[in-house]
Structure formats: C-alpha cells, structure tokens
Coordinates of C-alpha atoms in Angstrom, one line a residue:
T13 CA 77.5 56.4 8.8
F14 CA 78.9 54.9 11.5
F15 CA 78.3 51.6 10.3
F16 CA 79.4 50.9 7.3
S17 CA 82.7 53.1 8.1
L18 CA 82.6 50.8 11.2
L19 CA 82.0 47.8 8.6
A20 CA 84.7 48.9 6.3
A21 CA 88.0 49.2 9.2
Q22 CA 87.2 45.4 10.4
A23 CA 87.1 44.3 6.4
L24 CA 90.1 46.3 5.9
F25 CA 92.9 45.5 9.4
Y26 CA 94.2 43.0 9.8
P27 CA 93.8 40.6 12.8
F28 CA 93.8 42.8 16.1
G29 CA 93.8 42.9 19.7
S30 CA 93.7 40.5 22.4
A31 CA 91.8 38.3 20.0
A32 CA 94.0 37.9 18.1
G33 CA 97.3 37.0 20.3
D34 CA 98.5 40.5 20.2
T35 CA 100.9 42.2 22.6
I36 CA 99.3 45.6 24.5
N37 CA 102.1 47.8 24.1
A38 CA 102.9 50.5 28.2
A39 CA 99.6 52.4 28.4
V40 CA 102.6 55.3 29.3
D41 CA 103.3 58.1 27.5
D42 CA 105.2 59.2 24.2
G43 CA 106.4 55.5 25.4
S44 CA 107.2 52.7 23.3
S45 CA 107.3 49.0 23.3
P46 CA 110.5 46.5 24.2
V47 CA 113.0 46.1 21.8
I48 CA 110.7 42.9 19.2
Q49 CA 113.5 41.2 18.0
L50 CA 111.7 40.0 14.3
L51 CA 111.4 36.2 13.5
S52 CA 112.8 36.6 9.7
P53 CA 114.4 39.6 8.5
F54 CA 112.8 43.0 7.4
L55 CA 114.5 44.5 4.3
F56 CA 113.9 48.0 3.7
F57 CA 115.3 49.7 0.8
G58 CA 119.1 47.7 1.3
R59 CA 119.5 47.4 4.7
T60 CA 118.8 44.4 6.5
Y61 CA 116.6 44.1 10.9
W62 CA 116.8 41.7 13.0
Q63 CA 114.5 44.7 15.3
I64 CA 111.5 46.8 15.9
Y65 CA 110.2 49.1 18.4
V66 CA 106.6 50.2 18.6
N67 CA 106.0 53.4 19.5
N68 CA 103.2 55.7 21.2
N69 CA 102.4 58.1 18.5
G70 CA 102.5 55.9 15.6
H71 CA 105.3 55.4 14.0
L72 CA 108.1 52.9 13.5
T73 CA 111.8 52.5 14.6
F74 CA 114.5 49.4 13.8
N75 CA 117.4 50.7 16.0
Q76 CA 116.6 52.5 19.0
P77 CA 112.8 53.6 20.5
S78 CA 111.4 57.0 19.4
S79 CA 109.5 59.0 22.5
A80 CA 108.7 62.1 19.5
Y81 CA 105.8 63.8 20.2
V82 CA 106.2 66.0 17.2
P83 CA 106.7 64.0 13.5
Y84 CA 110.1 65.1 11.9
S85 CA 109.6 66.1 8.0
F86 CA 109.9 63.6 5.3
P87 CA 112.6 64.4 4.3
T88 CA 114.8 64.5 7.2
R89 CA 117.4 64.1 6.0
G90 CA 118.4 61.7 8.8
S91 CA 120.5 58.7 10.9
Q92 CA 117.5 56.3 10.9
D93 CA 114.1 54.5 8.9
I94 CA 111.4 55.5 10.1
I95 CA 107.9 54.4 8.6
A96 CA 105.0 56.4 9.9
G97 CA 101.8 54.9 9.8
L98 CA 100.7 58.5 11.9
W99 CA 102.8 59.5 13.8
T100 CA 101.3 62.1 16.1
D101 CA 100.4 63.1 19.8
L102 CA 99.0 60.4 20.6
D103 CA 98.4 58.8 24.3
N104 CA 96.6 56.1 25.3
R105 CA 96.7 56.4 28.5
L106 CA 93.2 57.8 27.5
R107 CA 91.6 55.9 25.4
G108 CA 93.1 53.1 23.0
V109 CA 95.0 50.8 23.3
V110 CA 98.5 50.0 20.6
S111 CA 99.4 46.3 20.4
Y112 CA 101.7 44.4 17.8
H113 CA 101.6 40.5 16.9
Q114 CA 103.9 38.9 14.0
Y115 CA 103.1 35.6 11.9
T116 CA 106.3 33.1 10.3
S117 CA 101.9 30.7 9.2
G118 CA 99.0 30.8 9.2
N119 CA 95.6 32.3 7.7
V120 CA 97.6 36.1 7.5
L121 CA 99.6 35.1 6.0
T122 CA 97.5 33.6 3.7
R123 CA 95.7 36.5 3.0
A124 CA 98.6 38.7 3.2
T125 CA 100.3 36.9 -0.1
Q126 CA 96.5 36.8 -1.5
D127 CA 97.3 41.1 -0.8
I128 CA 100.4 41.7 -2.4
N129 CA 99.6 39.6 -5.2
T130 CA 96.4 41.6 -6.1
H131 CA 98.2 44.9 -5.6
F132 CA 101.1 43.6 -7.4
P133 CA 100.2 41.1 -10.2
N134 CA 103.9 40.4 -11.9
L135 CA 105.4 39.3 -8.6
N136 CA 104.4 35.6 -8.3
F137 CA 104.8 37.0 -4.6
N138 CA 104.2 34.8 -1.8
A139 CA 104.3 35.4 2.7
S140 CA 106.6 34.6 4.6
W141 CA 106.4 36.6 7.7
V142 CA 103.9 39.4 8.5
F143 CA 104.1 42.4 11.3
V144 CA 100.9 43.4 12.6
A145 CA 101.0 47.2 14.8
T146 CA 97.8 48.7 15.4
W147 CA 97.1 51.6 17.5
N148 CA 94.0 51.2 18.6
K149 CA 91.2 54.6 18.5
I150 CA 93.7 56.4 19.7
A151 CA 92.8 59.2 21.5
Y152 CA 94.6 62.3 20.6
F153 CA 96.8 64.3 23.7
N154 CA 95.3 66.5 25.7
L155 CA 91.2 65.4 23.8
T156 CA 90.4 62.6 26.1
N157 CA 87.4 62.4 23.8
T158 CA 89.1 62.2 19.8
E159 CA 89.6 58.5 18.1
T160 CA 91.6 57.3 15.7
S161 CA 93.1 53.8 14.5
F162 CA 95.1 52.9 12.0
Q163 CA 97.9 49.5 10.9
V164 CA 101.1 48.9 9.7
V165 CA 101.8 46.0 8.4
L166 CA 105.2 44.6 7.6
I167 CA 105.3 42.0 5.1
S168 CA 108.5 40.3 3.6
G169 CA 109.3 36.8 1.7
H170 CA 111.4 36.3 -1.3
N171 CA 113.5 38.9 -0.2
L172 CA 110.7 41.6 -1.2
S173 CA 108.7 43.1 1.8
F174 CA 106.6 45.2 1.9
I175 CA 104.8 48.1 3.5
L176 CA 100.5 48.0 3.9
M177 CA 98.9 51.4 5.7
N178 CA 95.6 50.1 6.7
Y179 CA 92.9 53.4 8.5
G180 CA 89.9 53.4 9.5
D181 CA 88.9 56.2 11.4
I182 CA 90.9 59.1 11.7
A183 CA 90.4 62.6 14.5
V184 CA 91.3 66.1 12.5
T185 CA 93.9 67.4 14.9
E186 CA 95.9 70.6 15.2
H187 CA 98.8 67.7 16.4
P188 CA 101.3 67.6 13.5
V189 CA 101.2 65.0 12.0
Q190 CA 103.4 63.1 9.3
A191 CA 102.0 60.1 7.4
G192 CA 104.5 58.0 5.3
Y193 CA 108.2 57.4 5.6
D194 CA 112.0 57.7 5.1
T195 CA 115.1 57.0 5.8
V196 CA 118.7 57.4 5.5
D197 CA 119.8 60.4 4.3
S198 CA 116.2 60.7 2.3
T199 CA 117.3 58.5 -0.1
D200 CA 114.5 56.6 -0.1
Y201 CA 110.8 58.5 1.0
F202 CA 107.6 59.5 0.5
V203 CA 105.1 60.9 1.5
I204 CA 100.9 60.7 1.6
P205 CA 99.4 63.1 0.4
E206 CA 97.2 65.4 2.4
S207 CA 99.3 63.6 5.4
I208 CA 101.3 67.0 7.1
N209 CA 97.9 68.7 8.3
G210 CA 96.0 67.9 11.2
S211 CA 92.7 69.3 9.4
F212 CA 92.5 66.9 6.5
I213 CA 94.3 64.0 8.1
S214 CA 90.5 62.1 8.2
N215 CA 90.9 61.4 5.0
R216 CA 93.1 58.8 5.3
R217 CA 89.9 56.4 5.7
N218 CA 89.4 57.7 2.3
S219 CA 92.5 57.8 0.0
S220 CA 94.4 55.0 -1.2
N221 CA 97.6 53.7 -3.6
V222 CA 96.0 50.3 -4.9
D223 CA 92.2 51.4 -5.6
V224 CA 91.2 50.1 -1.2
P225 CA 90.0 53.2 0.2
G226 CA 91.5 53.5 3.4
R227 CA 94.5 51.3 1.6
W228 CA 98.2 52.2 1.0
V229 CA 100.0 50.2 -0.5
F230 CA 104.6 50.0 -0.6
R231 CA 107.3 48.2 -2.0
V232 CA 110.2 48.9 0.0
D233 CA 113.1 46.2 0.0
G234 CA 115.0 48.4 -1.9
E235 CA 113.0 48.4 -6.1
P236 CA 112.4 52.6 -5.3
R237 CA 111.6 53.0 -9.1
N238 CA 108.5 50.3 -7.3
S239 CA 108.1 51.4 -4.1
I240 CA 104.5 52.8 -5.0
L241 CA 102.1 51.4 -7.6
K242 CA 100.6 55.9 -8.4
S243 CA 101.5 59.2 -8.0
K244 CA 98.4 60.9 -7.0
S245 CA 95.9 59.7 -4.5
L246 CA 93.2 58.9 -5.2
I247 CA 90.5 60.1 -3.5
Y248 CA 86.8 58.8 -3.2
R249 CA 84.0 60.4 -2.2

C-alpha cells in the first residue's frame, strides 16, 4: 500500500526538491520564505500580485509573511488573500522540506497546459507561468514521527489563473487545520470538505473535485462561477 501511494503521489506532484532546482525555506518554526518576486503577475479574484510568500505552516500569502500556526476559519472576512494547501502547525525543523520554484518555459508549462485543458476543456488554455510550492514529508509540531506531503501549484496565462492542490500522504493530527482559499472580506472563499478536522485530513489523498484522487483544482482569476468544478467532494475508497 505504501509503495502504490508513493507512486500515486509522484505521478500527481509537479517536480520539486533539489533535483528540480527548488529554493528551500529555512528550517524555522513558524517561518516563511523571503518575499518572492514573481516573474509574471498572478491574478487572484480581481487583485494582481507581483510577489508571494511561502509560509512553513502550509499556506501562501501575498502582502506579508505569516507566522500563524493556528489557521483562520474561512470565511475570515479579513484584510488579506490566503491560499491554504494545508494550513496547520507544521515544523520543518523536525522533519521535511518546504521549497518552491517558478517556471516560464519548459516541460512544467507543457504539463500545466495539459492539466488545465483536461480539467477545463472549453478554455483552450496555454500556460505562460507556473509557481510550485511543496511541503514534503513535514512533521507536525511536537509530533516528530509524523510526515505530511502536499503541493500548491499556481498557473497563469492570458489573464486566466488557476490553483492546483496536490495531496500525498497526510498524517492525522489534533492540531487545527484548514485547506482552501479566502479573499479580502471573503468575497470569494472555499473550504475543501472535511479539511477543518484533523482526524479526517488524511482523506485528502483520496478526494478530488476533478476525478483525480488527491487533486483539487480552482479557477481564481475572478470568475467565481467557474472556480469550482464540482460542488461535492469525491472520495475514492
């Protein structure tokens, strides 16, 4: 079972780690990347961003880094845009690597183009930029023997923007958790079903809104009616 789940995660995940040329976050509890200047703008529900932060606790922010280890409950109706792959109390000092990479050419763009056209077949989409953030085998705080792996992929091209969330093995936890996204004043938000309960969070590897176990995909450029492909979580047993 472990072998097959490993193969499934490898097939699902975009390239990551030192072999992919990733930049690696410092192993700091509740830490973040430095500000990352984007090579292409990312449109997120009407706001255009040229920078991003990859936070060790499993979420992305745009205007400032976040050390918050207790996730906000979406909708927060707050003052910032947040993309939460799996926002919880993670600790990369104990185990695992947080890393990121952005692409403007090559095989990753080809793959992103194919994925988006598969999931949104009527758009005739062509990716021009991809940002991949990966949390690989990260431990939960004070739980050294746990491993949790997931990935958030931002994809853009021709004023269209998408998020792919890829989930590998996710350890259960008693820490508060949150997966999905939220916007300024929560004008647009989504919570992946069962993602606020750490006892069920391991189901992320088997759930999807695009019939691909372990993957959730959203269009986020400002067309909320198209941002979620299916209203129900699909669980594969």
